[in-house]
Coordinates of C-alpha atoms in Angstrom, one line a residue:
M1 CA -35.0 0.4 54.0
K2 CA -35.2 4.0 53.6
K3 CA -35.5 6.5 51.0
K4 CA -33.2 9.9 51.1
A5 CA -33.1 12.1 48.1
I6 CA -30.6 12.0 45.9
S7 CA -29.0 13.8 42.6
L8 CA -29.7 12.3 39.0
L9 CA -26.0 13.2 38.5
L10 CA -24.2 11.4 41.7
A11 CA -26.4 8.8 41.7
S12 CA -25.7 8.5 37.7
A13 CA -21.6 8.3 39.2
M14 CA -21.8 6.4 41.6
V15 CA -22.9 3.4 38.8
V16 CA -20.6 4.3 36.5
S17 CA -17.3 4.8 39.2
L18 CA -18.2 0.7 41.2
A19 CA -19.6 -0.7 38.0
A20 CA -16.2 -2.8 38.2
C21 CA -15.2 -3.1 41.3
G22 CA -17.1 -5.9 43.1
S23 CA -15.8 -6.4 46.5
S24 CA -13.5 -10.0 46.9
S25 CA -11.5 -8.8 50.4
S26 CA -14.4 -9.4 51.8
D27 CA -14.1 -13.4 52.1
S28 CA -11.2 -11.8 53.3
S29 CA -12.5 -9.3 55.8
S30 CA -12.9 -11.7 55.5
S31 CA -10.0 -11.4 55.8
S32 CA -7.1 -8.9 57.4
S33 CA -1.6 -6.5 59.3
D34 CA -1.4 -4.0 61.6
S35 CA -0.6 0.0 60.2
S36 CA 2.0 1.3 62.3
S37 CA 1.4 2.5 65.2
S38 CA 2.7 6.7 64.8
A39 CA -0.5 7.1 62.7
S40 CA -2.7 6.4 65.9
D41 CA -1.4 10.7 66.7
S42 CA -3.0 11.9 63.2
S43 CA -6.8 11.6 65.5
S44 CA -5.4 13.3 67.4
S45 CA -3.5 16.4 65.7
S46 CA -6.3 16.8 63.2
S47 CA -9.9 16.4 66.0
D48 CA -8.0 18.9 68.6
S49 CA -7.8 21.4 65.1
S50 CA -10.6 24.7 65.8
A51 CA -12.2 23.9 62.5
S52 CA -12.9 20.5 63.7
E53 CA -14.2 21.6 67.0
S54 CA -16.2 24.4 66.0
A55 CA -17.6 21.5 63.3
S56 CA -18.0 19.0 66.3
A57 CA -19.5 21.7 68.0
D58 CA -22.4 22.4 65.0
T59 CA -23.0 18.5 64.3
S60 CA -22.5 17.1 67.9
A61 CA -25.7 14.9 68.9
E62 CA -27.1 14.9 71.8
K63 CA -26.8 11.6 72.9
A64 CA -30.1 9.7 73.7
D65 CA -31.3 6.7 74.4
Y66 CA -31.8 4.3 71.4
H67 CA -34.8 2.3 72.2
D68 CA -36.4 5.5 72.0
I69 CA -35.4 6.5 68.2
L70 CA -34.7 3.5 67.1
G71 CA -37.5 1.0 68.6
D72 CA -40.2 0.5 65.8
T73 CA -37.7 1.7 63.3
G74 CA -35.0 -0.9 64.2
I75 CA -32.1 -0.8 62.2
T76 CA -31.0 -1.9 58.2
M77 CA -28.1 -3.6 57.8
V78 CA -26.2 -3.8 54.2
V79 CA -23.4 -6.6 53.7
D80 CA -21.5 -8.9 51.6
G81 CA -20.5 -12.3 51.9
T82 CA -17.3 -10.6 55.0
L83 CA -20.9 -12.0 56.8
T84 CA -20.5 -16.2 56.8
A85 CA -23.6 -16.9 59.0
T86 CA -25.9 -16.9 56.1
T87 CA -29.1 -17.6 55.2
D88 CA -28.7 -21.5 55.2
S89 CA -25.5 -21.1 57.9
G90 CA -27.3 -19.6 61.1
Q91 CA -28.3 -15.8 60.5
A92 CA -31.5 -16.2 61.3
E93 CA -30.4 -17.3 64.9
L94 CA -27.9 -14.5 65.0
V95 CA -30.0 -12.0 64.2
E96 CA -32.7 -13.2 67.0
Q97 CA -29.6 -13.4 69.0
W98 CA -28.8 -10.0 68.3
E99 CA -32.3 -8.2 69.1
A100 CA -32.5 -9.6 72.3
A101 CA -29.7 -8.2 73.5
V102 CA -29.4 -5.0 71.8
G103 CA -33.7 -4.6 71.4
I104 CA -34.7 -3.3 68.9
P105 CA -35.1 -5.1 65.3
L106 CA -32.3 -5.5 62.6
D107 CA -32.4 -6.2 59.1
I108 CA -29.7 -8.0 57.3
Q109 CA -29.3 -6.7 53.8
Q110 CA -26.5 -9.7 52.0
L111 CA -25.6 -8.4 48.9
D112 CA -23.5 -10.9 46.2
H113 CA -19.9 -10.6 47.5
S114 CA -18.3 -10.5 44.1
G115 CA -21.2 -7.9 42.6
Y116 CA -21.3 -6.0 45.6
A117 CA -20.0 -2.8 44.6
D118 CA -22.0 -2.9 42.0
A119 CA -25.2 -4.0 43.8
V120 CA -24.0 -0.9 46.1
G121 CA -23.8 1.5 43.1
R122 CA -27.7 0.6 42.1
L123 CA -28.5 0.4 45.5
F124 CA -28.1 3.5 46.4
A125 CA -28.8 5.3 42.8
S126 CA -32.7 4.3 43.2
G127 CA -32.3 6.4 46.7
D128 CA -32.6 3.2 49.0
Y129 CA -30.9 3.5 51.7
P130 CA -29.4 1.2 54.4
D131 CA -28.2 2.8 57.7
V132 CA -25.1 1.2 57.7
M133 CA -23.4 -1.2 55.4
I134 CA -19.6 -1.7 55.0
M135 CA -17.6 -0.8 52.2
S136 CA -14.0 -1.5 50.9
A137 CA -11.5 0.8 52.1
D138 CA -11.2 1.8 47.5
M139 CA -15.2 2.7 48.0
F140 CA -14.5 4.0 51.7
K141 CA -12.3 6.6 49.3
Q142 CA -14.8 6.8 46.9
Y143 CA -18.1 7.4 48.9
E144 CA -16.1 9.9 51.5
Q145 CA -16.8 13.1 49.7
T146 CA -20.3 12.5 48.5
G147 CA -22.0 14.1 51.1
L148 CA -23.8 10.4 52.0
L149 CA -22.0 8.7 55.3
W150 CA -22.2 10.3 59.0
D151 CA -19.3 12.3 60.2
M152 CA -19.0 9.7 63.5
S153 CA -16.0 11.4 65.0
D154 CA -17.6 12.8 68.1
A155 CA -19.5 9.6 68.8
Y156 CA -16.0 7.5 67.7
E157 CA -14.0 9.2 70.2
N158 CA -16.8 9.2 73.4
A159 CA -17.6 5.8 72.3
D160 CA -17.3 2.8 75.8
F161 CA -15.0 0.6 73.1
Q162 CA -11.9 3.6 73.7
S163 CA -10.8 2.3 77.0
R164 CA -10.6 -1.3 75.1
M165 CA -9.0 -0.4 71.9
T166 CA -6.3 -2.7 71.5
L167 CA -5.0 -1.4 67.2
P168 CA -6.5 2.6 67.7
A169 CA -4.2 2.8 64.9
I170 CA -6.4 1.0 62.3
N171 CA -8.7 3.9 62.7
A172 CA -6.8 7.1 63.2
N173 CA -5.9 6.4 59.8
L174 CA -9.9 6.9 58.8
Y175 CA -9.7 10.7 59.6
T176 CA -9.5 12.8 57.4
D177 CA -7.9 16.0 57.2
D178 CA -10.3 18.4 58.4
G179 CA -10.9 15.7 61.4
A180 CA -13.3 14.0 59.8
L181 CA -14.2 10.2 60.5
Y182 CA -16.6 8.1 57.5
G183 CA -16.2 4.8 58.6
F184 CA -15.1 2.5 61.3
S185 CA -13.1 -0.1 61.0
P186 CA -13.6 -3.1 63.7
A187 CA -10.6 -5.5 62.5
Y188 CA -7.4 -4.9 60.5
G189 CA -7.5 -5.8 56.6
N190 CA -5.2 -8.4 56.0
G191 CA -3.9 -10.0 53.1
C192 CA -3.2 -12.6 50.4
V193 CA -0.3 -15.6 50.7
S194 CA 0.7 -17.8 48.2
Y195 CA -0.6 -21.2 48.9
V196 CA 0.9 -24.5 46.9
K197 CA -0.5 -27.8 46.6
Q198 CA 2.8 -30.1 49.4
S199 CA 1.6 -32.9 46.5
W200 CA 2.3 -31.3 43.4
L201 CA 5.6 -30.5 44.5
D202 CA 6.3 -33.6 45.7
A203 CA 5.4 -35.0 41.8
V204 CA 7.5 -32.9 40.1
G205 CA 10.6 -32.8 42.7
I206 CA 10.1 -29.2 43.7
N207 CA 11.3 -28.3 47.4
A208 CA 9.0 -25.2 48.5
D209 CA 12.3 -24.1 50.0
D210 CA 13.7 -23.8 47.0
I211 CA 11.0 -21.5 46.2
K212 CA 13.5 -18.1 46.0
T213 CA 12.9 -16.1 42.7
Y214 CA 10.4 -15.2 39.8
D215 CA 12.5 -17.6 37.8
D216 CA 11.5 -20.1 40.8
Y217 CA 8.0 -20.0 41.1
Y218 CA 7.5 -19.7 37.0
N219 CA 9.8 -23.1 37.2
M220 CA 7.5 -24.3 39.3
L221 CA 4.7 -23.1 37.5
L222 CA 5.8 -24.3 34.3
A223 CA 6.6 -27.6 35.8
F224 CA 2.7 -27.9 37.4
H225 CA 1.4 -27.5 33.8
E226 CA 4.3 -30.1 31.6
G227 CA 4.3 -32.8 34.6
D228 CA 1.7 -34.6 35.4
P229 CA 0.7 -33.6 39.3
D230 CA -2.4 -34.6 39.7
G231 CA -1.6 -38.2 39.1
N232 CA -4.3 -38.8 36.1
G233 CA -1.7 -40.3 34.1
V234 CA -1.6 -37.7 31.7
N235 CA 0.8 -34.2 31.7
G236 CA -0.2 -31.1 30.9
D237 CA -4.0 -31.6 31.7
T238 CA -3.5 -28.8 34.9
Y239 CA -2.0 -24.9 35.2
G240 CA 0.7 -23.6 38.2
V241 CA -1.7 -21.0 39.3
V242 CA -5.3 -19.6 38.9
A243 CA -6.8 -16.4 40.3
A244 CA -9.1 -14.6 40.5
G245 CA -8.8 -11.8 37.2
F246 CA -5.9 -10.6 37.0
V247 CA -5.8 -7.5 38.2
G248 CA -8.1 -6.5 40.4
S249 CA -10.7 -4.3 40.5
E250 CA -10.4 -2.5 44.0
A251 CA -7.0 -2.4 46.3
P252 CA -5.1 -3.7 46.6
Y253 CA -5.0 -4.8 42.6
I254 CA -2.1 -7.2 42.7
N255 CA -2.7 -9.4 45.4
Y256 CA -3.9 -12.5 44.3
L257 CA -0.6 -12.3 41.4
P258 CA 1.6 -10.5 43.6
E259 CA 4.7 -12.5 41.7
F260 CA 3.7 -11.2 38.4
W261 CA 3.3 -7.5 39.0
Q262 CA 6.2 -7.3 41.8
D263 CA 7.5 -4.2 41.9
A264 CA 3.9 -2.9 39.8
Y265 CA 1.4 -1.1 41.6
P266 CA -1.1 -0.8 38.8
A267 CA -3.2 2.2 40.7
I268 CA -3.1 5.8 41.2
L269 CA -0.2 5.9 44.0
Q270 CA 2.0 8.5 45.7
D271 CA 5.8 8.9 45.5
E272 CA 8.4 8.8 48.6
D273 CA 7.3 12.7 48.0
G274 CA 3.9 12.5 48.6
V275 CA 3.0 12.8 44.7
W276 CA 0.4 11.4 43.3
Y277 CA 1.3 9.1 40.3
D278 CA -0.2 6.5 37.8
G279 CA 1.0 3.8 38.4
F280 CA -0.5 1.6 35.6
Q281 CA 1.1 4.4 33.4
T282 CA 4.7 3.5 34.0
E283 CA 8.4 0.4 32.3
E284 CA 7.5 -1.9 35.7
T285 CA 3.8 -2.2 35.0
K286 CA 4.3 -2.9 31.2
A287 CA 7.3 -5.5 32.2
A288 CA 4.6 -7.3 34.3
L289 CA 2.0 -7.2 31.6
L290 CA 5.1 -8.7 29.9
R291 CA 5.4 -11.4 32.6
L292 CA 1.7 -12.5 32.4
Q293 CA 1.4 -12.1 28.3
Q294 CA 4.2 -15.2 28.9
A295 CA 2.8 -17.4 32.0
Y296 CA -0.8 -17.4 29.6
Q297 CA 0.8 -18.5 26.6
D298 CA 2.9 -21.5 28.8
G299 CA 0.0 -22.1 30.4
C300 CA 1.6 -21.1 34.2
I301 CA -1.6 -19.5 34.6
D302 CA -5.2 -20.7 34.2
P303 CA -7.2 -19.2 30.9
E304 CA -10.3 -18.9 33.7
T305 CA -8.3 -16.6 35.5
L306 CA -9.2 -13.5 32.9
T307 CA -13.2 -13.8 34.0
A308 CA -13.0 -16.2 37.7
S309 CA -14.3 -15.1 40.4
T310 CA -12.7 -16.1 43.8
K311 CA -16.1 -18.1 44.1
I312 CA -15.0 -20.1 41.1
A313 CA -11.2 -19.5 41.7
R314 CA -10.2 -21.2 44.7
E315 CA -13.1 -24.1 43.8
K316 CA -11.6 -25.0 41.0
W317 CA -8.6 -25.3 42.9
F318 CA -9.8 -27.3 45.8
S319 CA -12.2 -29.5 43.8
N320 CA -13.5 -33.1 43.9
D321 CA -11.9 -33.8 40.5
Q322 CA -8.2 -32.1 40.3
T323 CA -8.0 -32.4 36.4
G324 CA -7.7 -28.8 34.9
S325 CA -6.9 -27.6 38.8
S326 CA -3.6 -25.6 39.7
G327 CA -0.8 -26.1 41.4
V328 CA -1.0 -22.6 43.0
L329 CA -3.7 -20.0 45.4
T330 CA -2.2 -16.7 46.2
Y331 CA -5.1 -15.8 48.6
W332 CA -6.6 -14.7 51.9
A333 CA -3.8 -15.5 55.4
G334 CA -4.5 -17.1 58.9
T335 CA -8.6 -17.7 58.4
W336 CA -8.8 -19.2 55.1
Y337 CA -5.2 -21.6 56.0
Q338 CA -7.5 -23.4 57.8
T339 CA -10.7 -23.2 55.1
L340 CA -9.0 -23.8 52.5
T341 CA -7.2 -27.1 53.8
N342 CA -11.1 -27.9 55.5
N343 CA -12.4 -27.8 51.3
L344 CA -9.5 -29.8 50.7
I345 CA -10.3 -32.6 53.2
K346 CA -14.1 -32.3 52.9
N347 CA -13.7 -33.4 49.2
E348 CA -11.1 -36.2 49.3
V349 CA -7.9 -34.5 48.1
D350 CA -4.4 -34.1 50.0
S351 CA -4.7 -31.3 52.1
D352 CA -1.0 -30.6 53.2
L353 CA -0.1 -26.7 51.7
V354 CA 3.1 -24.6 51.6
Q355 CA 2.4 -21.1 52.5
L356 CA 4.9 -19.6 50.5
A357 CA 7.5 -16.5 51.1
P358 CA 7.9 -13.8 49.5
I359 CA 9.9 -14.5 46.4
E360 CA 13.4 -12.2 46.7
E361 CA 11.3 -9.8 43.7
I362 CA 8.4 -9.1 45.8
T363 CA 10.5 -8.0 48.3
S364 CA 12.9 -6.1 47.3
S365 CA 10.6 -3.7 45.5
W366 CA 7.5 -3.8 48.3
G367 CA 9.0 -5.3 51.1
G368 CA 6.3 -8.3 51.1
Y369 CA 3.2 -9.0 50.6
L370 CA 1.1 -6.5 50.6
N371 CA -1.8 -5.8 54.4
R372 CA -4.9 -4.5 52.4
E373 CA -6.2 -0.9 53.8
A374 CA -9.3 -2.5 56.2
P375 CA -13.4 -2.3 55.6
V376 CA -14.8 0.1 57.0
W377 CA -18.5 0.1 58.2
V378 CA -20.4 3.6 57.8
I379 CA -23.5 5.2 58.8
I380 CA -25.8 6.9 56.0
D381 CA -26.6 9.7 57.1
S382 CA -30.4 10.5 57.1
G383 CA -30.1 14.3 57.9
D384 CA -31.1 13.8 61.9
E385 CA -28.1 13.8 63.9
T386 CA -30.0 12.3 66.8
R387 CA -30.8 8.6 65.1
N388 CA -27.3 8.9 63.5
Q389 CA -25.6 9.1 67.0
A390 CA -28.4 6.7 68.2
V391 CA -27.6 4.5 65.1
F392 CA -23.8 4.3 66.2
D393 CA -25.2 3.2 69.8
A394 CA -27.2 0.3 68.6
F395 CA -25.0 -0.2 66.3
I396 CA -21.0 0.0 66.4
E397 CA -20.9 0.2 69.7
T398 CA -22.6 -2.2 71.2
M399 CA -20.0 -4.2 67.8
M400 CA -17.3 -3.6 70.1
D401 CA -19.1 -4.3 73.5
G402 CA -16.1 -7.3 74.7
D403 CA -18.7 -9.9 75.5
V404 CA -22.7 -10.5 74.4
V405 CA -22.8 -8.0 70.6
Q406 CA -19.2 -8.7 70.3
T407 CA -19.2 -12.3 69.8
L408 CA -22.1 -13.0 67.9
W409 CA -20.0 -10.5 65.8
V410 CA -17.0 -12.7 66.0
Y411 CA -18.4 -16.5 66.2
G412 CA -21.5 -15.9 65.3
A413 CA -24.5 -17.5 67.4
E414 CA -24.7 -19.7 70.8
G415 CA -25.9 -22.7 70.7
V416 CA -25.2 -22.9 66.3
H417 CA -21.8 -21.3 65.8
W418 CA -20.4 -22.0 69.5
S419 CA -21.4 -23.0 72.4
T420 CA -20.4 -23.8 76.3
E421 CA -22.5 -26.9 76.7
A422 CA -20.7 -30.4 77.6
E423 CA -20.1 -31.9 74.4
S424 CA -18.4 -34.2 71.8
F425 CA -19.1 -34.8 68.0
T426 CA -16.5 -36.1 65.0
T427 CA -15.8 -34.6 61.9
N428 CA -15.1 -36.8 59.0
P429 CA -15.7 -40.1 60.2
G430 CA -14.8 -43.4 58.7
T431 CA -11.5 -41.8 56.9
E432 CA -8.2 -40.9 57.5
N433 CA -9.1 -37.1 58.1
E434 CA -11.2 -38.9 61.2
T435 CA -10.9 -36.2 64.2
V436 CA -13.1 -36.5 67.5
Y437 CA -13.7 -33.1 69.7
E438 CA -14.8 -33.1 72.8
Y439 CA -15.6 -30.3 75.5
A440 CA -16.0 -30.1 78.9
D441 CA -19.5 -28.3 80.7
G442 CA -18.4 -24.2 80.5
E443 CA -15.3 -25.0 78.0
F444 CA -16.1 -22.0 75.5
H445 CA -15.7 -24.1 71.4
L446 CA -16.9 -23.6 68.0
K447 CA -19.4 -26.4 67.0
Q448 CA -19.5 -28.0 63.2
S449 CA -20.3 -25.9 60.5
P450 CA -24.6 -25.9 59.9
T451 CA -23.9 -26.1 56.6
D452 CA -21.7 -29.3 56.4
S453 CA -21.3 -31.4 59.8
N454 CA -17.0 -32.7 58.6
T455 CA -15.7 -28.5 59.1
V456 CA -15.8 -27.0 62.2
W457 CA -16.5 -23.7 62.4
S458 CA -14.7 -21.1 62.1
K459 CA -16.0 -16.6 62.5
N460 CA -18.7 -15.2 61.7
L461 CA -18.0 -11.2 60.4
I462 CA -15.2 -10.2 62.9
D463 CA -11.3 -12.6 62.2
P464 CA -10.4 -12.8 66.0
A465 CA -7.4 -12.3 65.3
L466 CA -7.5 -9.2 63.7
M467 CA -10.1 -7.5 66.1
V468 CA -10.0 -4.1 67.9
C469 CA -11.1 -4.3 70.9
E470 CA -9.9 -7.8 72.3
L471 CA -13.1 -9.4 74.1
T472 CA -13.7 -9.6 77.5
N473 CA -15.2 -13.1 78.4
G474 CA -12.3 -14.9 77.4
Y475 CA -13.6 -16.7 74.6
V476 CA -11.1 -17.4 71.9
S477 CA -10.8 -19.9 69.5
Q478 CA -8.3 -20.4 66.6
T479 CA -7.2 -23.8 65.2
E480 CA -3.3 -24.5 64.7
L481 CA -3.8 -24.0 61.3
Q482 CA -5.0 -20.2 62.1
A483 CA -1.9 -18.9 64.4
A484 CA 0.2 -19.7 61.4
G485 CA -1.2 -18.8 59.3
N486 CA -1.7 -15.3 61.0
E487 CA 1.8 -15.5 62.4
F488 CA 3.4 -16.6 58.9
F489 CA 1.5 -12.7 57.0
T490 CA 2.4 -10.9 60.4
E491 CA 6.6 -11.6 59.6
N492 CA 6.1 -11.2 55.6
C493 CA 3.9 -8.0 54.9
V494 CA 3.6 -4.3 54.5
D495 CA 1.8 -1.8 54.5
A496 CA -0.5 -1.2 51.2
P497 CA -0.1 1.4 49.1
T498 CA -3.5 4.2 50.4
S499 CA -5.5 4.7 48.0
P500 CA -6.5 7.6 46.2
S501 CA -9.6 10.4 47.8
S502 CA -10.9 12.9 44.5
E503 CA -13.7 13.8 43.0
T504 CA -13.1 12.4 39.8
Y505 CA -11.3 9.2 40.9
T506 CA -14.8 9.0 42.8
N507 CA -17.0 9.3 39.3
E508 CA -14.6 8.3 36.9
S509 CA -12.8 4.8 39.1
G510 CA -15.1 2.0 37.1
T511 CA -13.9 4.4 34.1
I512 CA -10.3 3.9 34.3
Y513 CA -10.8 0.1 35.6
D514 CA -12.1 -1.0 32.1
A515 CA -9.7 0.9 29.9
K516 CA -7.1 -0.9 32.5
L517 CA -9.2 -4.2 31.9
A518 CA -8.9 -3.5 28.1
A519 CA -5.6 -3.2 28.5
V520 CA -4.8 -6.0 30.4
T521 CA -7.1 -8.0 28.3
S522 CA -5.0 -7.1 25.1
V523 CA -1.6 -7.7 26.1
V524 CA -2.6 -11.1 27.9
V525 CA -4.4 -13.2 26.5
E526 CA -4.7 -11.8 23.1
G527 CA -1.0 -11.7 22.8
G528 CA -0.5 -7.6 22.1
D529 CA 2.2 -5.3 22.0
V530 CA 2.3 -3.9 25.6
D531 CA 3.5 -0.4 23.8
A532 CA 0.1 -0.2 21.8
A533 CA -1.2 -1.6 24.9
M534 CA -0.7 1.3 26.9
E535 CA -0.7 3.9 23.9
T536 CA -4.9 3.1 24.0
Y537 CA -5.4 3.2 27.6
V538 CA -4.1 6.9 27.6
A539 CA -6.6 7.1 25.6
T540 CA -9.3 6.5 26.3
V541 CA -8.6 7.6 30.1
G542 CA -5.2 9.5 30.3
S543 CA -7.2 13.2 30.4
I544 CA -9.6 11.9 33.8
I545 CA -6.3 10.1 35.3
D546 CA -4.9 14.0 34.3
Q547 CA -7.3 15.4 36.4
C548 CA -7.9 13.3 38.9
L549 CA -3.9 13.7 39.6
A550 CA -4.6 17.8 39.7
E551 CA -6.5 16.9 42.1
L552 CA -4.5 14.7 44.5
N553 CA -1.5 16.6 44.5
E554 CA -3.6 20.1 44.8

């Protein structure tokens, strides 16, 4: 990776602001429903402005052959767990095939998923920069104003893939007010739905169709804790729901426990008139904290939720030993419907899952489950416009080529993750879940996972159901569960609130989150007074919040 000058003040601010912002979304980018098409006009209106035209004329680079510019150094890419082709599951073959198709070297630096933002903060503070990297929407808004990211508006607007765009609004929404574009999203955001184990519902005599209100939901969690849903003969050794934290460190913050937060949004957001305010300092948030407090005390929520990562939460949920597990896991829609089912099968646990429709309180307040803002790919500004353009052409342009390279990012490496050659294989042989797959020569299909012969590979970096540009080679593979999951989420989701972006928020978001987490822990885990916890929160970061709001509402 390249060294790039950065002030000590900015470096310190980056580490502090991102200290608590580990990405979990990207399991999902893992993950991700469509923004409104009306927003697609924003790019044209902003890029048509005279200021934008002037900036464009000053910064546009003459398009050159990226092989001549990057041939010796190649591209360094930083990514989180969004990339499922890890070093253990075919990453070497992925890189080999990408390099053969693009014609330059590629160095993938895959950082730990749950601590991704922390690692990025340390990376940037050291001055060691990649060429391209993935960022959550929240991270992106923080870095957007730092001067570290390259304005790719000209490159994007003149990209060959524009003619194949099916969801232009996703990236149109990323433009700044002055027409700059510092990131590109190859897919829309997605969100989480609440999955419930059917066998647990059967064990406690509850019908999922009857779970319509918060009281219905809460009584189901109580039954999962007080009864014997895992069938081991012991009451009270299971929980209702497990999650990766009581409140998220990045937008949309409430997606792992939406039923409890229902009408609250514990972050800075805009009201109907466009005025920014702190959603944490509201009566709705106090009510949510008291709901969480009661659920924690009643055993409805697994206590490990306080410190669990997404990996810990989901692995405990589908563990072979269901003692200490939970009946509900709110997690990413679509592809994860299949992945969670596969893991239950793998661990010999009843795999029948129900996707729970949003309870009435969620529907009446938000309109449905929240569809997060899409993660983006950014290019670190090298100071050389010709090189920046070359990085765009070699990485982002090819990512959406509709054919060979896009297939690599969507499905993985040929012969490792997918194939068009005739073959047959069997998963879970000798069990009730045994499945035989047979494919004729020339038929596109996904192969067995490189790390688990009893599961079939599903995707690589980009979810095939969420792409903003379609593949032109006709390669399509989606299981019935994936299709059902995407359809269910699309029918039951609304876009999450827009994330804030201001200088103070960029520098202090980590401090704000720490104060928020302290208040949540005090009330929910320690059983403290909610008003006292809120007073401490205001005393700790109230002035910082006020400064953020002043900047946002200018």
